[in-house]
Amino acid sequence: MLVWIMLALMLISAAIIAFRFVRFGAEYHLTENAAMAIIVSVAASIVAEPETWLSWVRYVYIALSAAYIVYGAYGKYKGGTDGYGQ
């Protein structure tokens, strides 16, 4: 049951981040999105057993989160915003 709750949290957080990314840009609420991705990744790391399907989903989620954070940081650097879209 806990595995399915963790998968749901991963999907919900990915959907929120994707919506903000598409609608407002990568640097919009970058710190909040990064914190959400990191917290969900750590929680998934605690729940996932090694070499199960959830661990592979977790690897993909961590890779996409890292790519988003790097891209958002680059957008923040180029745009000069403070990470909250200001």
Tab-separated table of C-alpha atoms in Angstrom:
chain	number	residue	atom	x	y	z
A	1	MET	CA	0.000	0.000	0.000
A	2	LEU	CA	2.803	2.393	0.874
A	3	VAL	CA	4.439	1.757	-2.499
A	4	TRP	CA	1.285	2.838	-4.334
A	5	ILE	CA	0.979	5.964	-2.168
A	6	MET	CA	4.591	6.824	-2.988
A	7	LEU	CA	3.957	6.285	-6.693
A	8	ALA	CA	0.911	8.555	-6.488
A	9	LEU	CA	2.983	11.255	-4.756
A	10	MET	CA	5.635	10.987	-7.448
A	11	LEU	CA	3.046	11.342	-10.206
A	12	ILE	CA	1.259	14.252	-8.501
A	13	SER	CA	4.484	16.166	-7.870
A	14	ALA	CA	5.662	15.527	-11.435
A	15	ALA	CA	2.329	16.808	-12.751
A	16	ILE	CA	2.523	19.968	-10.630
A	17	ILE	CA	6.092	20.643	-11.737
A	18	ALA	CA	5.245	19.947	-15.386
A	19	PHE	CA	2.217	22.257	-15.250
A	20	ARG	CA	4.269	25.100	-13.777
A	21	PHE	CA	7.076	24.415	-16.258
A	22	VAL	CA	4.834	24.522	-19.317
A	23	ARG	CA	2.638	27.379	-18.135
A	24	PHE	CA	5.142	29.754	-16.529
A	25	GLY	CA	8.666	28.587	-17.358
A	26	ALA	CA	11.357	26.649	-15.561
A	27	GLU	CA	12.412	29.378	-13.160
A	28	TYR	CA	8.891	29.997	-11.825
A	29	HIS	CA	8.852	28.773	-8.198
A	30	LEU	CA	12.090	26.904	-8.820
A	31	THR	CA	12.950	26.565	-5.141
A	32	GLU	CA	9.529	25.175	-4.232
A	33	ASN	CA	9.564	22.722	-7.130
A	34	ALA	CA	13.112	21.612	-6.341
A	35	ALA	CA	12.264	21.110	-2.666
A	36	MET	CA	9.174	19.094	-3.578
A	37	ALA	CA	11.166	16.913	-5.976
A	38	ILE	CA	13.932	16.324	-3.433
A	39	ILE	CA	11.533	15.465	-0.612
A	40	VAL	CA	9.576	13.030	-2.784
A	41	SER	CA	12.841	11.481	-4.024
A	42	VAL	CA	14.088	10.928	-0.481
A	43	ALA	CA	10.756	9.447	0.585
A	44	ALA	CA	10.770	7.142	-2.438
A	45	SER	CA	14.324	6.098	-1.605
A	46	ILE	CA	13.211	5.068	1.862
A	47	VAL	CA	10.230	3.066	0.580
A	48	ALA	CA	11.761	1.456	-2.533
A	49	GLU	CA	13.474	-1.880	-2.183
A	50	PRO	CA	16.562	-2.443	-4.345
A	51	GLU	CA	16.029	-3.793	-7.853
A	52	THR	CA	12.249	-3.503	-7.872
A	53	TRP	CA	10.091	-1.598	-10.326
A	54	LEU	CA	9.689	1.299	-7.886
A	55	SER	CA	13.445	1.723	-7.641
A	56	TRP	CA	13.632	2.086	-11.443
A	57	VAL	CA	10.773	4.585	-11.424
A	58	ARG	CA	12.628	6.432	-8.668
A	59	TYR	CA	15.791	6.589	-10.822
A	60	VAL	CA	13.819	8.103	-13.688
A	61	TYR	CA	12.126	10.586	-11.336
A	62	ILE	CA	15.473	11.638	-9.848
A	63	ALA	CA	17.020	12.076	-13.321
A	64	LEU	CA	14.095	14.194	-14.538
A	65	SER	CA	14.137	16.236	-11.319
A	66	ALA	CA	17.849	16.894	-11.651
A	67	ALA	CA	17.434	17.930	-15.284
A	68	TYR	CA	14.590	20.270	-14.318
A	69	ILE	CA	16.626	21.839	-11.500
A	70	VAL	CA	19.633	22.405	-13.772
A	71	TYR	CA	17.474	23.858	-16.543
A	72	GLY	CA	15.593	26.072	-14.078
A	73	ALA	CA	18.834	27.283	-12.532
A	74	TYR	CA	20.133	28.129	-15.987
A	75	GLY	CA	16.912	30.022	-16.752
A	76	LYS	CA	17.206	31.846	-13.451
A	77	TYR	CA	20.809	32.716	-14.235
A	78	LYS	CA	19.994	33.973	-17.721
A	79	GLY	CA	16.751	35.704	-16.738
A	80	GLY	CA	17.964	37.185	-13.478
A	81	THR	CA	14.881	36.139	-11.504
A	82	ASP	CA	14.994	35.106	-7.868
A	83	GLY	CA	13.409	31.666	-8.360
A	84	TYR	CA	9.880	32.833	-7.527
A	85	GLY	CA	9.168	34.327	-10.942
A	86	GLN	CA	10.037	37.843	-9.815
